Coordinates of C-alpha atoms in Angstrom, one line a residue:
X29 CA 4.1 19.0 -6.3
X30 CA 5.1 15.4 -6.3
X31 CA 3.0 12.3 -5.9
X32 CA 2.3 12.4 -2.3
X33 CA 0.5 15.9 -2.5
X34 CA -2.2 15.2 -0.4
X35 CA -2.5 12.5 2.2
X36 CA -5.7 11.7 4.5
X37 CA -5.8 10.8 8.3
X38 CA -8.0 10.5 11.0
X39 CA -9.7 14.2 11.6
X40 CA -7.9 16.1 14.4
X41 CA -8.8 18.9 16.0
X42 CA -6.0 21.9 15.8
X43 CA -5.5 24.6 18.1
X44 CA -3.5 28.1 17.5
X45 CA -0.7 26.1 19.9
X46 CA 2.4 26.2 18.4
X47 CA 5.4 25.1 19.9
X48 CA 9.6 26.5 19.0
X49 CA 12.5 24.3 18.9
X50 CA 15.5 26.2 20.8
X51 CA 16.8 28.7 18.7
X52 CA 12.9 30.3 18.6
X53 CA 11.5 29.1 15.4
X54 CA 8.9 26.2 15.1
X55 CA 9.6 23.7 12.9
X56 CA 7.5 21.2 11.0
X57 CA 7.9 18.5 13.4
X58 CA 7.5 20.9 16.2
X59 CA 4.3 22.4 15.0
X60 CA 2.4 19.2 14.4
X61 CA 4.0 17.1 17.6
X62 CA 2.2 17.2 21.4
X63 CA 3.8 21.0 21.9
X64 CA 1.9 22.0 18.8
X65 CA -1.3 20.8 17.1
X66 CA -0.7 17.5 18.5
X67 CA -2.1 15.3 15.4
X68 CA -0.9 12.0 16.7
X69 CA 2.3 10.1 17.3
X70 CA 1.2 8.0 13.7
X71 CA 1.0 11.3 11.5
X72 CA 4.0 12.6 13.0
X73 CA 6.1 9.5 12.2
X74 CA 4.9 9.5 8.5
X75 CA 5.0 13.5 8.2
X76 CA 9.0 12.5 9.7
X77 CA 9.4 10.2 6.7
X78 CA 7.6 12.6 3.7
X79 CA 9.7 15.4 4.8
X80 CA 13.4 13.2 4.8
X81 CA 11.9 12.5 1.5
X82 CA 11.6 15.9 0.5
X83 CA 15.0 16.4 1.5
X84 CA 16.5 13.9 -0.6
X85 CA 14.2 15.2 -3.8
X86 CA 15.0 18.5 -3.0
X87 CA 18.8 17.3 -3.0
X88 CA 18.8 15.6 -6.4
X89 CA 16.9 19.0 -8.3
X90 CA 19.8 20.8 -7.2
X91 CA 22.4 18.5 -7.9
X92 CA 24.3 19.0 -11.6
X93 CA 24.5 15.3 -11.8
X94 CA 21.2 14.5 -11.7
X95 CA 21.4 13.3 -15.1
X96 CA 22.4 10.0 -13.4
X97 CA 20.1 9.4 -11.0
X98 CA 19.4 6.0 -11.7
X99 CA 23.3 5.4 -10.4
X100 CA 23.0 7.9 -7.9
X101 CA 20.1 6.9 -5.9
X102 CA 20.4 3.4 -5.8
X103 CA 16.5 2.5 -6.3
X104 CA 15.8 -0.5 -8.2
X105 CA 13.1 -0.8 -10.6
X106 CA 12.2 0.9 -13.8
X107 CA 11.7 -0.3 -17.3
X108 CA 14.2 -1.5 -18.9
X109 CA 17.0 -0.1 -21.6
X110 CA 18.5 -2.0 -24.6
X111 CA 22.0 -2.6 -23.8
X112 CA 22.2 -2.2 -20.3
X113 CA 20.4 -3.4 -16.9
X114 CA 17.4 -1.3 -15.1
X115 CA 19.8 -0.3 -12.7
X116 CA 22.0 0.8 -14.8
X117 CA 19.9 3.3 -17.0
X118 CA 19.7 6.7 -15.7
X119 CA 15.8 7.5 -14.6
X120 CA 13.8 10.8 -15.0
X121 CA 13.3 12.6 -12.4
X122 CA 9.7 12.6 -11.3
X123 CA 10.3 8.7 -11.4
X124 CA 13.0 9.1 -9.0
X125 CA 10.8 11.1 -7.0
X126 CA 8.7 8.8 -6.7
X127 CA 10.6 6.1 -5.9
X128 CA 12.1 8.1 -2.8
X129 CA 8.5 8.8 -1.6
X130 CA 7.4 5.3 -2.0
X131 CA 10.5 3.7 -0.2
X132 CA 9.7 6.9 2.5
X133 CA 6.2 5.7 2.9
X134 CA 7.4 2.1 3.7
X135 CA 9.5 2.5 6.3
X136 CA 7.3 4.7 7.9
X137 CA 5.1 1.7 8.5
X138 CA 2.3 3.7 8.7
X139 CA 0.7 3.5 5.1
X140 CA -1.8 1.0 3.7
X141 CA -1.8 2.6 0.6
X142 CA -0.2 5.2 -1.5
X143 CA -1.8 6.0 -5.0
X144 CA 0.5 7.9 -7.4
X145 CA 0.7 9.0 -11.0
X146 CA 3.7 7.5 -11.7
X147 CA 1.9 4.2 -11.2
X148 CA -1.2 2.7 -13.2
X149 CA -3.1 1.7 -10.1
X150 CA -2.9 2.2 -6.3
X151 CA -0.1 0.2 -4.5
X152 CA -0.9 -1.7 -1.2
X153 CA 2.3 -1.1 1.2
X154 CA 0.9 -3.1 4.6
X155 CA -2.4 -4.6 5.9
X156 CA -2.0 -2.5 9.4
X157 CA -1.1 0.5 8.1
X158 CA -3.3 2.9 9.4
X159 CA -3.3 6.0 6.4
X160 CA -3.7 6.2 2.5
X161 CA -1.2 8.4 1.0
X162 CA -3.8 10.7 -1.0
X163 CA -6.5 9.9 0.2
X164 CA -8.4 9.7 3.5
X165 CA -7.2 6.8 6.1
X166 CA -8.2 3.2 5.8
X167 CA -12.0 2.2 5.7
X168 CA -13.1 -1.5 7.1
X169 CA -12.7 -3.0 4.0
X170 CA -11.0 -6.2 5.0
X171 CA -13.1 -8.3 3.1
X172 CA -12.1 -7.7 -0.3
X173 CA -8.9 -8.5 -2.2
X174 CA -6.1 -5.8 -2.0
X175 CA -5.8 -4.4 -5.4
X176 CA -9.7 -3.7 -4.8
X177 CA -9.1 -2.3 -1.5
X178 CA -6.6 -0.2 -2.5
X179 CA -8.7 1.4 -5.3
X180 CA -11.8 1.9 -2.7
X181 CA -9.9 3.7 -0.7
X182 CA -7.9 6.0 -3.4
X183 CA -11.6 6.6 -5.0
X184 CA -12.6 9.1 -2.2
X185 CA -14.0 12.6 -2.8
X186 CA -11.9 15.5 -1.2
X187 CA -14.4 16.5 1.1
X188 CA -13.2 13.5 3.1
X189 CA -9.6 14.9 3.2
X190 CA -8.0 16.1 6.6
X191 CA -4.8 17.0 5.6
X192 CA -2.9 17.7 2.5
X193 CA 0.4 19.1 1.3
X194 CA 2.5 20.5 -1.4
X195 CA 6.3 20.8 -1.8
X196 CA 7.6 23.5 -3.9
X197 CA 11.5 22.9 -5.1
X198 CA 12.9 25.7 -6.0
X199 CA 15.7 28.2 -4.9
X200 CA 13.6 27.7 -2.0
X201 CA 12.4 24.2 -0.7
X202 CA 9.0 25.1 0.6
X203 CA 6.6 22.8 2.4
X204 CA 3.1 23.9 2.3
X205 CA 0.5 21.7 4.4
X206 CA -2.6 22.1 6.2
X207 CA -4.3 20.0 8.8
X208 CA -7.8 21.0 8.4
X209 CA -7.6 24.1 10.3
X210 CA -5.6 27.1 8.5
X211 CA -2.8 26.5 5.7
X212 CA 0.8 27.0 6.4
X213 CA 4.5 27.1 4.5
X214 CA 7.5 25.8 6.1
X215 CA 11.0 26.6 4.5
X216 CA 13.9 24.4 4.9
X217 CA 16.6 25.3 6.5
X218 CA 19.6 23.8 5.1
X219 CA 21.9 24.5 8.1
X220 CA 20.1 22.5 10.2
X221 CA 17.7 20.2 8.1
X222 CA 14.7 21.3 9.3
X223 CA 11.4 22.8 7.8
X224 CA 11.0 25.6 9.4
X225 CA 7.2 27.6 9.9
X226 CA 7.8 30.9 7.7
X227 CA 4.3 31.1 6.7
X228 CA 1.7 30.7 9.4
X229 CA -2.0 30.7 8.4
X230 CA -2.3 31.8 4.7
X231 CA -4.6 33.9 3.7
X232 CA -5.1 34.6 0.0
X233 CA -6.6 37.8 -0.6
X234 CA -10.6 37.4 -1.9
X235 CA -9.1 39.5 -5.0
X236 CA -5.9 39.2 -7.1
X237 CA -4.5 41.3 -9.6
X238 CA -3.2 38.4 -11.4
X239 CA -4.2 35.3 -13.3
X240 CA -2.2 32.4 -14.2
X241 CA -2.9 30.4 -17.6
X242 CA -1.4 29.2 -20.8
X243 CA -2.1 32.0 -23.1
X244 CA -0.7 30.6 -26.2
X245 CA -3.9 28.3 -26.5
X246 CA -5.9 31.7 -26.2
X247 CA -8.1 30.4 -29.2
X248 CA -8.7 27.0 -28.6
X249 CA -10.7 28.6 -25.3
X250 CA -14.3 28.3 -25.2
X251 CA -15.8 31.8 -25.7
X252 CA -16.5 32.1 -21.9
X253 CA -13.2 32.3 -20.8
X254 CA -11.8 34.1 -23.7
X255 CA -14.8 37.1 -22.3
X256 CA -13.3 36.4 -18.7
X257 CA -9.9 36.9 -19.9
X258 CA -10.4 39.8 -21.8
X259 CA -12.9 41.2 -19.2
X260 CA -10.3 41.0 -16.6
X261 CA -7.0 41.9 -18.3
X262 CA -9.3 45.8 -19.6
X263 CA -10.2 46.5 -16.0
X264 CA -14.0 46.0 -16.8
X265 CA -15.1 43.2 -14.8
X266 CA -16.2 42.8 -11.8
X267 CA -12.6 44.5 -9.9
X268 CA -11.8 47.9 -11.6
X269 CA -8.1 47.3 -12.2
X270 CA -6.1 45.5 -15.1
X271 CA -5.4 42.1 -14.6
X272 CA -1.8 40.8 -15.6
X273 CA -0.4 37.7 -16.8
X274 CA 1.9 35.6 -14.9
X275 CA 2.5 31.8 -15.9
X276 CA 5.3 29.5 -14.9
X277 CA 3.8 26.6 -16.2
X278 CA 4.3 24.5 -12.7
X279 CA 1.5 24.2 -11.2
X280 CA 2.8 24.4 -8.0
X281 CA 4.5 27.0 -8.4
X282 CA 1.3 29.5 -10.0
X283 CA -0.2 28.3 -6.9
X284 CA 2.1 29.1 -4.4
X285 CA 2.0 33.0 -5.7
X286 CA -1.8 32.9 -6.1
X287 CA -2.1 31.7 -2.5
X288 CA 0.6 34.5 -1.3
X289 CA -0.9 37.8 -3.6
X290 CA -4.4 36.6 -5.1
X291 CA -6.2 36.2 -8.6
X292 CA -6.8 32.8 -10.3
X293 CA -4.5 29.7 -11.3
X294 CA -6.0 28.0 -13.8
X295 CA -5.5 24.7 -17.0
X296 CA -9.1 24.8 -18.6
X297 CA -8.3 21.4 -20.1
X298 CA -9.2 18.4 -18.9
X299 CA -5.6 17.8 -17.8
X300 CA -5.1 18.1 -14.0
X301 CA -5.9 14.8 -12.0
X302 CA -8.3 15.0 -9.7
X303 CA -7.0 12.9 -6.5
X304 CA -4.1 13.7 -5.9
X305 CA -3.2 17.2 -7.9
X306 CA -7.0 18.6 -8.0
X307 CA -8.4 17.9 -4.5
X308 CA -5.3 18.2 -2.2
X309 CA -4.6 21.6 -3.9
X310 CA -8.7 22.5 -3.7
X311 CA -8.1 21.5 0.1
X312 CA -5.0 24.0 0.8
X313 CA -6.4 26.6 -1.0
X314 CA -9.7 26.3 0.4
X315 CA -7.9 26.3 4.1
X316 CA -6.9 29.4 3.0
X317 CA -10.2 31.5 2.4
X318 CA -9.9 31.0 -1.3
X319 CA -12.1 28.3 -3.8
X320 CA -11.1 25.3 -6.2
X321 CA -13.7 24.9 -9.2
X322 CA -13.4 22.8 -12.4
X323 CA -15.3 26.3 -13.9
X324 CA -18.6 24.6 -12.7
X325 CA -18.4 22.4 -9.5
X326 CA -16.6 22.4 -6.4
X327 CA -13.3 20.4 -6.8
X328 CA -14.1 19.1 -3.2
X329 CA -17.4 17.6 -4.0
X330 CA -16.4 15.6 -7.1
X331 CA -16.8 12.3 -6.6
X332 CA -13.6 10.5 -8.4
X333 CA -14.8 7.4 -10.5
X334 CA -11.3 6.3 -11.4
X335 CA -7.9 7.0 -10.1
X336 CA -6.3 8.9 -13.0
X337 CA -9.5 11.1 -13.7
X338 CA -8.7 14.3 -15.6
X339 CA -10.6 17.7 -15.5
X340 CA -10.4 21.6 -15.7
X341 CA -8.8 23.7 -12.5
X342 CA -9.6 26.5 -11.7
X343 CA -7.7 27.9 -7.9
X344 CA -7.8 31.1 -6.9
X345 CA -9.4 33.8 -4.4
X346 CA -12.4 33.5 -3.5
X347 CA -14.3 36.6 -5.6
X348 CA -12.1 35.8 -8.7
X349 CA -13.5 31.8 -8.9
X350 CA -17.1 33.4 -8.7
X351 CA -16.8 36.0 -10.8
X352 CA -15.3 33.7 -13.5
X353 CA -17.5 30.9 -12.9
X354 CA -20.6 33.6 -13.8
X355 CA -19.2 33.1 -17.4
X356 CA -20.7 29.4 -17.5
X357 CA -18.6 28.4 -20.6
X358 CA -15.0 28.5 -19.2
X359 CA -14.0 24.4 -19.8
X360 CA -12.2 23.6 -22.9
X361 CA -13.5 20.3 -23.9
X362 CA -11.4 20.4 -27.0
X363 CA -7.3 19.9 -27.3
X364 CA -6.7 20.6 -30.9
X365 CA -2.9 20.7 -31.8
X366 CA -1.7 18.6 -28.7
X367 CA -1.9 16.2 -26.4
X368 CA -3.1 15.3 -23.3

């Protein structure tokens, strides 16, 4: 998942309408324009813009010369390296990234805002823009300066959210979105360019057989999840049938097989950003019948106090998140050994 995960606009109303471009299969673009959902001309130019961004990210992952992006791309910016010029020096990847996705975002001419966590604070892109990347779309706020506009309206809790979005890259490039109503994955087709709908309506299953976790810090866990775990993994909780171990250690990635078979995702540590990693994910997988929790709360109902806010996240169907909740002390508030 990259930085523009989730991304808020004006609450549509979908239907089950779909509609096919001509060789029978309903693309992105298709699904969400005035034969489909219909979620406005606005979201369909920027959803146009995040997905040629997609592209271009999903072109540089597979590239073998991605070690020189910073030549490649032709982005300006970046710190600086001794000995040569910004543009010069090759850049990391997620930095990249997000430099595709911010320039994406500008000429769609439809942001206001986009908050990322390659950046310290929110950036404001134009006054008439009428969404916030990450957020929910822009409220009358006109009065105040920018840089405290554009942190107003990053700071919103993810009930407010009406769409979000994941992109997995991969051997696959997989979108994954929803729009309020259902949550869906759209594959790209590289012989044409377009994401096409190969996943409609998720549903995760309200049990998994599978849960999804860093085991090697299996005793810096707080005793409740440690029980969970080994509850789970014996066949004696609350689903009689051994649980097994599967971790990729990309988060989008643990997700995208928890939303497709069941069990529970999960980084105890107060790690995972809340606006855009925590609540656009909570949103998809809620879409899909399952439940986001930091082990206590719903992720949803958090109510962000600062733009980089860490906490626990726990993703997962729906009877797994309850059932490990019931063990109270699941939130490791201590990282001994490493770093945040």
């Amino acid at each position: 998942m990259k930085s523009f995960s989730g991304f808020g606009v004006v609450s549509q109303a979908e239907s089950s309408a779909t509609s096919t471009s001509d060789n029978g299969f309903s693309t992105l673009l298709d699904y969400v324009g005035k034969g489909g959902i219909d979620v406005g001309d606005d979201l369909v130019v920027l959803l146009y813009h995040i997905q040629f961004a997609c592209k271009r990210i999903a072109a540089l992952v597979a590239s073998p010369f991605n070690s020189s992006l910073g030549k490649q791309t032709g982005l300006a910016g970046g710190s600086g390296v001794a000995g040569g010029s910004d543009r010069d020096a090759p850049k990391p990847l997620d930095i990249v990234s997000n430099e595709i996705i911010l320039s994406a975002l500008r000429n769609s001419g439809k942001v206001a805002v986009m908050a990322s966590e390659e950046d310290d604070n929110p950036i404001w892109i134009t006054d008439d823009g009428p969404f916030v990347v990450v957020t929910d779309p822009l409220d009358e706020l006109d009065h105040l300066p920018r840089e405290e506009k554009a942190q107003l309206n990053s700071l919103q809790s993810g009930i407010r959210l009406v769409a979000a979005g994941y992109v997995l890259y991969s051997s696959a490039t997989i979108f994954c979105t929803s729009f309020g109503s259902g949550t869906h994955a759209f594959t790209l087709d590289h012989s044409t360019g377009d994401f096409i709908l190969t996943h409609p309506n998720i549903k995760i299953p309200t049990r998994g057989q599978i849960y999804s976790v860093n085991d090697a810090r299996y005793f810096d866990w707080p005793e409740g999840l440690r029980k969970y775990i080994d509850t789970v993994r014996q066949g004696k909780g609350r689903y009689p049938k051994k649980y097994s171990a599967r971790y990729i250690c990309s988060l989008v990635a643990d997700l995208h097989r928890t939303l497709l078979y069941g069990g529970v995702a999960m980084n105890p540590r107060d790690h995972l950003r809340l606006v855009y990693e925590a609540n656009p994910l909570s949103f998809l997988v809620e879409k899909a019948g399952g439940k986001g929790s930091d082990g206590k709360n719903r992720i949803l109902s958090i109510q962000p106090v600062k733009l980089h806010q860490r906490l626990p996240l726990f993703l997962g169907s729906a009877e797994d998140i309850e059932e490990l909740e019931s063990y109270r002390d699941v939130q490791q508030k201590v990282n001994p050994g490493y770093e945040v």
